[in-house]
Amino acid sequence: MNTSLKKENKPLLVGLTGGIGSGKSTVAKVFKSLGVPIFNSDTEAKKIINNDEEVIKQITAEFGAVYENGKLNAQKMAEVVFDDDKLLAKINNIIHPKVAVYFERWVAENKNAPILIKEAAILIESGAYKQMDKIILVTASKQIRIERVMNRDIISENKVRDRMKAQLSDKEKLTYADFTIINDNEQLVIPQVLNAYGKLKTI
């Protein structure tokens, strides 16, 4: 843990991550109900993609006509980048530095909160985990995650598997995690969140 943050009475920065379909948002909602402010990186990224003129220009220059009526055609973009690691890296390099700036601003606005959570699907892959004091990993079996995403996004199993390939496996992410919450439709999530929350409050 970064002890300097605690000494200066700054918020404890906690990263909340997990593979696609793991149920991060469910866990985030429980923390939010406990009064913990949540920064949703994916939501902020979508706002940036559609409203930041500099980002719109960069994406258009790299990927062509992927905007329709002033909004990014997410499905069209996904079909382009999820099949190409280099293109995926390019879009991430455009968006994630902007998300980081927005996050820093958000932290400053919420500086009086004892704990702040940054929810991000690729927290570890993007390197953003380095700015966190603690990491919470949400896990579920690959099959459960596939079924969730298929139902949520109305896409094929192959499409989901392609998206999974762009992320680290749970096994790889576990080496970075301070807390693990299992969201497998069998184990209760709320007690696990309460346990992690109780421990975070003592740091």
mmCIF file of C-alpha atoms in Angstrom:
data_model
loop_
_atom_site.group_PDB
_atom_site.id
_atom_site.type_symbol
_atom_site.label_atom_id
_atom_site.label_comp_id
_atom_site.label_asym_id
_atom_site.label_seq_id
_atom_site.Cartn_x
_atom_site.Cartn_y
_atom_site.Cartn_z
ATOM 1 C CA MET A 1 0.000 0.000 0.000
ATOM 2 C CA ASN A 2 1.071 3.565 -0.649
ATOM 3 C CA THR A 3 1.425 4.711 2.975
ATOM 4 C CA SER A 4 1.934 8.329 1.975
ATOM 5 C CA LEU A 5 -1.708 8.516 0.932
ATOM 6 C CA LYS A 6 -2.847 7.438 4.374
ATOM 7 C CA LYS A 7 -0.540 9.850 6.142
ATOM 8 C CA GLU A 8 -1.909 12.763 4.159
ATOM 9 C CA ASN A 9 -5.504 11.654 4.802
ATOM 10 C CA LYS A 10 -6.113 11.136 1.124
ATOM 11 C CA PRO A 11 -8.630 8.554 -0.091
ATOM 12 C CA LEU A 12 -7.590 4.932 -0.374
ATOM 13 C CA LEU A 13 -7.678 4.197 -4.121
ATOM 14 C CA VAL A 14 -9.103 0.764 -4.865
ATOM 15 C CA GLY A 15 -9.172 -0.805 -8.312
ATOM 16 C CA LEU A 16 -12.139 -3.051 -9.112
ATOM 17 C CA THR A 17 -11.570 -5.313 -12.091
ATOM 18 C CA GLY A 18 -12.473 -8.637 -13.655
ATOM 19 C CA GLY A 19 -12.860 -10.251 -17.048
ATOM 20 C CA ILE A 20 -15.757 -9.490 -19.366
ATOM 21 C CA GLY A 21 -18.959 -10.928 -17.903
ATOM 22 C CA SER A 22 -17.500 -11.418 -14.421
ATOM 23 C CA GLY A 23 -20.064 -9.127 -12.829
ATOM 24 C CA LYS A 24 -17.953 -6.121 -11.820
ATOM 25 C CA SER A 25 -20.942 -3.807 -12.013
ATOM 26 C CA THR A 26 -22.896 -5.938 -9.537
ATOM 27 C CA VAL A 27 -20.049 -5.671 -7.040
ATOM 28 C CA ALA A 28 -19.697 -1.933 -7.716
ATOM 29 C CA LYS A 29 -23.405 -1.417 -6.941
ATOM 30 C CA VAL A 30 -22.966 -3.064 -3.533
ATOM 31 C CA PHE A 31 -20.014 -0.812 -2.722
ATOM 32 C CA LYS A 32 -22.012 2.203 -3.914
ATOM 33 C CA SER A 33 -24.857 1.237 -1.562
ATOM 34 C CA LEU A 34 -22.294 1.368 1.245
ATOM 35 C CA GLY A 35 -21.523 4.972 0.337
ATOM 36 C CA VAL A 36 -18.300 4.366 -1.578
ATOM 37 C CA PRO A 37 -17.942 6.649 -4.646
ATOM 38 C CA ILE A 38 -17.433 4.667 -7.883
ATOM 39 C CA PHE A 39 -15.603 5.792 -11.014
ATOM 40 C CA ASN A 40 -16.726 3.610 -13.923
ATOM 41 C CA SER A 41 -13.912 3.719 -16.478
ATOM 42 C CA ASP A 42 -15.983 2.134 -19.254
ATOM 43 C CA THR A 43 -18.780 4.690 -18.824
ATOM 44 C CA GLU A 44 -16.303 7.561 -18.802
ATOM 45 C CA ALA A 45 -14.537 6.153 -21.858
ATOM 46 C CA LYS A 46 -17.841 6.133 -23.766
ATOM 47 C CA LYS A 47 -18.452 9.776 -22.831
ATOM 48 C CA ILE A 48 -14.964 10.716 -23.973
ATOM 49 C CA ILE A 49 -15.307 8.807 -27.249
ATOM 50 C CA ASN A 50 -18.496 10.655 -28.133
ATOM 51 C CA ASN A 51 -17.782 14.121 -26.733
ATOM 52 C CA ASP A 52 -14.045 14.837 -26.718
ATOM 53 C CA GLU A 53 -13.255 16.547 -30.026
ATOM 54 C CA GLU A 54 -9.561 15.663 -29.889
ATOM 55 C CA VAL A 55 -10.354 11.964 -29.364
ATOM 56 C CA ILE A 56 -12.989 11.974 -32.132
ATOM 57 C CA LYS A 57 -10.440 13.410 -34.559
ATOM 58 C CA GLN A 58 -7.805 10.825 -33.583
ATOM 59 C CA ILE A 59 -10.206 7.881 -33.879
ATOM 60 C CA THR A 60 -11.531 9.081 -37.238
ATOM 61 C CA ALA A 61 -7.993 9.523 -38.542
ATOM 62 C CA GLU A 62 -7.023 5.985 -37.461
ATOM 63 C CA PHE A 63 -10.204 4.040 -38.168
ATOM 64 C CA GLY A 64 -12.152 5.992 -40.758
ATOM 65 C CA ALA A 65 -15.934 6.456 -40.803
ATOM 66 C CA VAL A 66 -16.819 4.762 -37.514
ATOM 67 C CA TYR A 67 -18.993 7.670 -36.322
ATOM 68 C CA GLU A 68 -22.643 7.970 -37.352
ATOM 69 C CA ASN A 69 -24.726 11.031 -36.517
ATOM 70 C CA GLY A 70 -22.015 12.234 -34.150
ATOM 71 C CA LYS A 71 -21.859 8.990 -32.175
ATOM 72 C CA LEU A 72 -19.402 6.113 -32.410
ATOM 73 C CA ASN A 73 -20.881 2.968 -33.941
ATOM 74 C CA ALA A 74 -19.658 0.683 -31.137
ATOM 75 C CA GLN A 75 -20.530 -2.535 -32.927
ATOM 76 C CA LYS A 76 -18.671 -1.481 -36.058
ATOM 77 C CA MET A 77 -15.647 -0.463 -34.001
ATOM 78 C CA ALA A 78 -15.712 -3.694 -32.005
ATOM 79 C CA GLU A 79 -15.694 -5.759 -35.180
ATOM 80 C CA VAL A 80 -12.609 -3.868 -36.330
ATOM 81 C CA VAL A 81 -10.489 -3.840 -33.173
ATOM 82 C CA PHE A 82 -11.292 -7.115 -31.434
ATOM 83 C CA ASP A 83 -9.848 -9.074 -34.344
ATOM 84 C CA ASP A 84 -6.607 -7.117 -34.389
ATOM 85 C CA ASP A 85 -4.370 -6.698 -31.341
ATOM 86 C CA LYS A 86 -2.483 -3.782 -32.893
ATOM 87 C CA LEU A 87 -5.672 -1.850 -33.636
ATOM 88 C CA LEU A 88 -7.012 -2.598 -30.157
ATOM 89 C CA ALA A 89 -3.790 -1.219 -28.697
ATOM 90 C CA LYS A 90 -4.168 1.910 -30.847
ATOM 91 C CA ILE A 91 -7.696 2.667 -29.651
ATOM 92 C CA ASN A 92 -6.657 2.032 -26.040
ATOM 93 C CA ASN A 93 -3.690 4.378 -26.415
ATOM 94 C CA ILE A 94 -6.045 7.112 -27.595
ATOM 95 C CA ILE A 95 -8.696 6.675 -24.910
ATOM 96 C CA HIS A 96 -6.981 5.499 -21.710
ATOM 97 C CA PRO A 97 -4.716 8.533 -21.162
ATOM 98 C CA LYS A 98 -7.872 10.670 -21.320
ATOM 99 C CA VAL A 99 -9.676 8.409 -18.859
ATOM 100 C CA ALA A 100 -6.689 8.760 -16.514
ATOM 101 C CA VAL A 101 -6.987 12.552 -16.617
ATOM 102 C CA TYR A 102 -10.719 12.387 -15.882
ATOM 103 C CA PHE A 103 -10.019 9.976 -13.004
ATOM 104 C CA GLU A 104 -7.477 12.312 -11.416
ATOM 105 C CA ARG A 105 -10.006 15.138 -11.594
ATOM 106 C CA TRP A 106 -12.696 12.895 -10.058
ATOM 107 C CA VAL A 107 -10.365 11.886 -7.204
ATOM 108 C CA ALA A 108 -9.729 15.559 -6.441
ATOM 109 C CA GLU A 109 -13.488 16.205 -6.396
ATOM 110 C CA ASN A 110 -14.020 13.308 -3.964
ATOM 111 C CA LYS A 111 -10.937 13.849 -1.812
ATOM 112 C CA ASN A 112 -12.897 13.750 1.447
ATOM 113 C CA ALA A 113 -14.104 10.174 0.921
ATOM 114 C CA PRO A 114 -12.039 7.580 2.840
ATOM 115 C CA ILE A 115 -12.273 5.040 -0.008
ATOM 116 C CA LEU A 116 -12.630 5.574 -3.755
ATOM 117 C CA ILE A 117 -13.155 2.768 -6.261
ATOM 118 C CA LYS A 118 -12.115 2.760 -9.902
ATOM 119 C CA GLU A 119 -14.036 0.117 -11.848
ATOM 120 C CA ALA A 120 -12.178 -0.887 -15.003
ATOM 121 C CA ALA A 121 -12.297 -3.982 -17.204
ATOM 122 C CA ILE A 122 -8.643 -3.708 -18.226
ATOM 123 C CA LEU A 123 -7.244 -2.060 -15.112
ATOM 124 C CA ILE A 124 -4.263 -4.421 -15.120
ATOM 125 C CA GLU A 125 -3.758 -4.651 -18.884
ATOM 126 C CA SER A 126 -3.701 -0.848 -19.231
ATOM 127 C CA GLY A 127 -1.236 -0.392 -16.379
ATOM 128 C CA ALA A 128 -3.729 1.735 -14.409
ATOM 129 C CA TYR A 129 -3.424 -0.710 -11.499
ATOM 130 C CA LYS A 130 -0.101 0.958 -10.633
ATOM 131 C CA GLN A 131 -1.978 4.024 -9.377
ATOM 132 C CA MET A 132 -4.155 1.949 -7.039
ATOM 133 C CA ASP A 133 -3.465 1.135 -3.385
ATOM 134 C CA LYS A 134 -5.475 -2.096 -3.453
ATOM 135 C CA ILE A 135 -7.002 -4.311 -6.151
ATOM 136 C CA ILE A 136 -10.268 -6.264 -6.020
ATOM 137 C CA LEU A 137 -10.714 -8.980 -8.627
ATOM 138 C CA VAL A 138 -14.195 -10.279 -9.506
ATOM 139 C CA THR A 139 -14.186 -13.810 -10.900
ATOM 140 C CA ALA A 140 -16.582 -16.330 -12.432
ATOM 141 C CA SER A 141 -16.128 -19.402 -14.588
ATOM 142 C CA LYS A 142 -15.490 -18.831 -18.272
ATOM 143 C CA GLN A 143 -18.764 -20.525 -19.249
ATOM 144 C CA ILE A 144 -20.838 -18.344 -16.923
ATOM 145 C CA ARG A 145 -19.128 -15.246 -18.249
ATOM 146 C CA ILE A 146 -19.730 -16.298 -21.854
ATOM 147 C CA GLU A 147 -23.436 -16.881 -21.196
ATOM 148 C CA ARG A 148 -23.797 -13.523 -19.436
ATOM 149 C CA VAL A 149 -22.191 -11.571 -22.274
ATOM 150 C CA MET A 150 -24.120 -13.476 -24.956
ATOM 151 C CA ASN A 151 -27.385 -12.606 -23.218
ATOM 152 C CA ARG A 152 -26.367 -9.032 -22.434
ATOM 153 C CA ASP A 153 -24.940 -8.020 -25.808
ATOM 154 C CA ILE A 154 -26.896 -10.456 -28.026
ATOM 155 C CA ILE A 155 -23.755 -11.785 -29.688
ATOM 156 C CA SER A 156 -22.378 -15.195 -30.547
ATOM 157 C CA GLU A 157 -20.171 -17.327 -28.319
ATOM 158 C CA ASN A 158 -17.276 -16.911 -30.751
ATOM 159 C CA LYS A 159 -17.566 -13.114 -30.497
ATOM 160 C CA VAL A 160 -17.412 -13.320 -26.707
ATOM 161 C CA ARG A 161 -14.387 -15.609 -26.822
ATOM 162 C CA ASP A 162 -12.661 -13.162 -29.189
ATOM 163 C CA ARG A 163 -13.194 -10.373 -26.668
ATOM 164 C CA MET A 164 -11.880 -12.548 -23.860
ATOM 165 C CA LYS A 165 -8.655 -13.065 -25.776
ATOM 166 C CA ALA A 166 -7.940 -9.337 -25.466
ATOM 167 C CA GLN A 167 -7.906 -9.618 -21.661
ATOM 168 C CA LEU A 168 -5.649 -11.406 -19.202
ATOM 169 C CA SER A 169 -6.995 -14.623 -17.694
ATOM 170 C CA ASP A 170 -8.243 -14.718 -14.092
ATOM 171 C CA LYS A 171 -5.185 -16.791 -13.205
ATOM 172 C CA GLU A 172 -2.890 -14.028 -14.483
ATOM 173 C CA LYS A 173 -4.900 -11.297 -12.747
ATOM 174 C CA LEU A 174 -4.868 -13.109 -9.401
ATOM 175 C CA THR A 175 -1.205 -12.247 -8.940
ATOM 176 C CA TYR A 176 -2.220 -8.560 -8.753
ATOM 177 C CA ALA A 177 -5.294 -8.961 -6.526
ATOM 178 C CA ASP A 178 -5.501 -8.131 -2.829
ATOM 179 C CA PHE A 179 -9.122 -9.287 -2.634
ATOM 180 C CA THR A 180 -11.108 -11.751 -4.736
ATOM 181 C CA ILE A 181 -14.891 -11.776 -5.018
ATOM 182 C CA ILE A 182 -16.481 -14.836 -6.621
ATOM 183 C CA ASN A 183 -19.603 -13.973 -8.602
ATOM 184 C CA ASP A 184 -20.632 -17.406 -9.901
ATOM 185 C CA ASN A 185 -24.403 -17.354 -9.259
ATOM 186 C CA GLU A 186 -23.823 -19.691 -6.304
ATOM 187 C CA GLN A 187 -21.787 -17.828 -3.694
ATOM 188 C CA LEU A 188 -23.423 -14.744 -2.193
ATOM 189 C CA VAL A 189 -21.765 -11.527 -3.348
ATOM 190 C CA ILE A 190 -22.886 -9.135 -0.590
ATOM 191 C CA PRO A 191 -21.103 -10.929 2.311
ATOM 192 C CA GLN A 192 -17.898 -11.027 0.255
ATOM 193 C CA VAL A 193 -18.146 -7.289 -0.450
ATOM 194 C CA LEU A 194 -18.861 -6.514 3.199
ATOM 195 C CA ASN A 195 -15.804 -8.527 4.216
ATOM 196 C CA ALA A 196 -13.548 -6.661 1.770
ATOM 197 C CA TYR A 197 -15.083 -3.318 2.752
ATOM 198 C CA GLY A 198 -14.465 -4.005 6.435
ATOM 199 C CA LYS A 199 -10.810 -4.746 5.770
ATOM 200 C CA LEU A 200 -10.362 -1.718 3.496
ATOM 201 C CA LYS A 201 -11.718 0.588 6.216
ATOM 202 C CA THR A 202 -8.942 -0.528 8.560
ATOM 203 C CA ILE A 203 -6.136 0.419 6.179
#
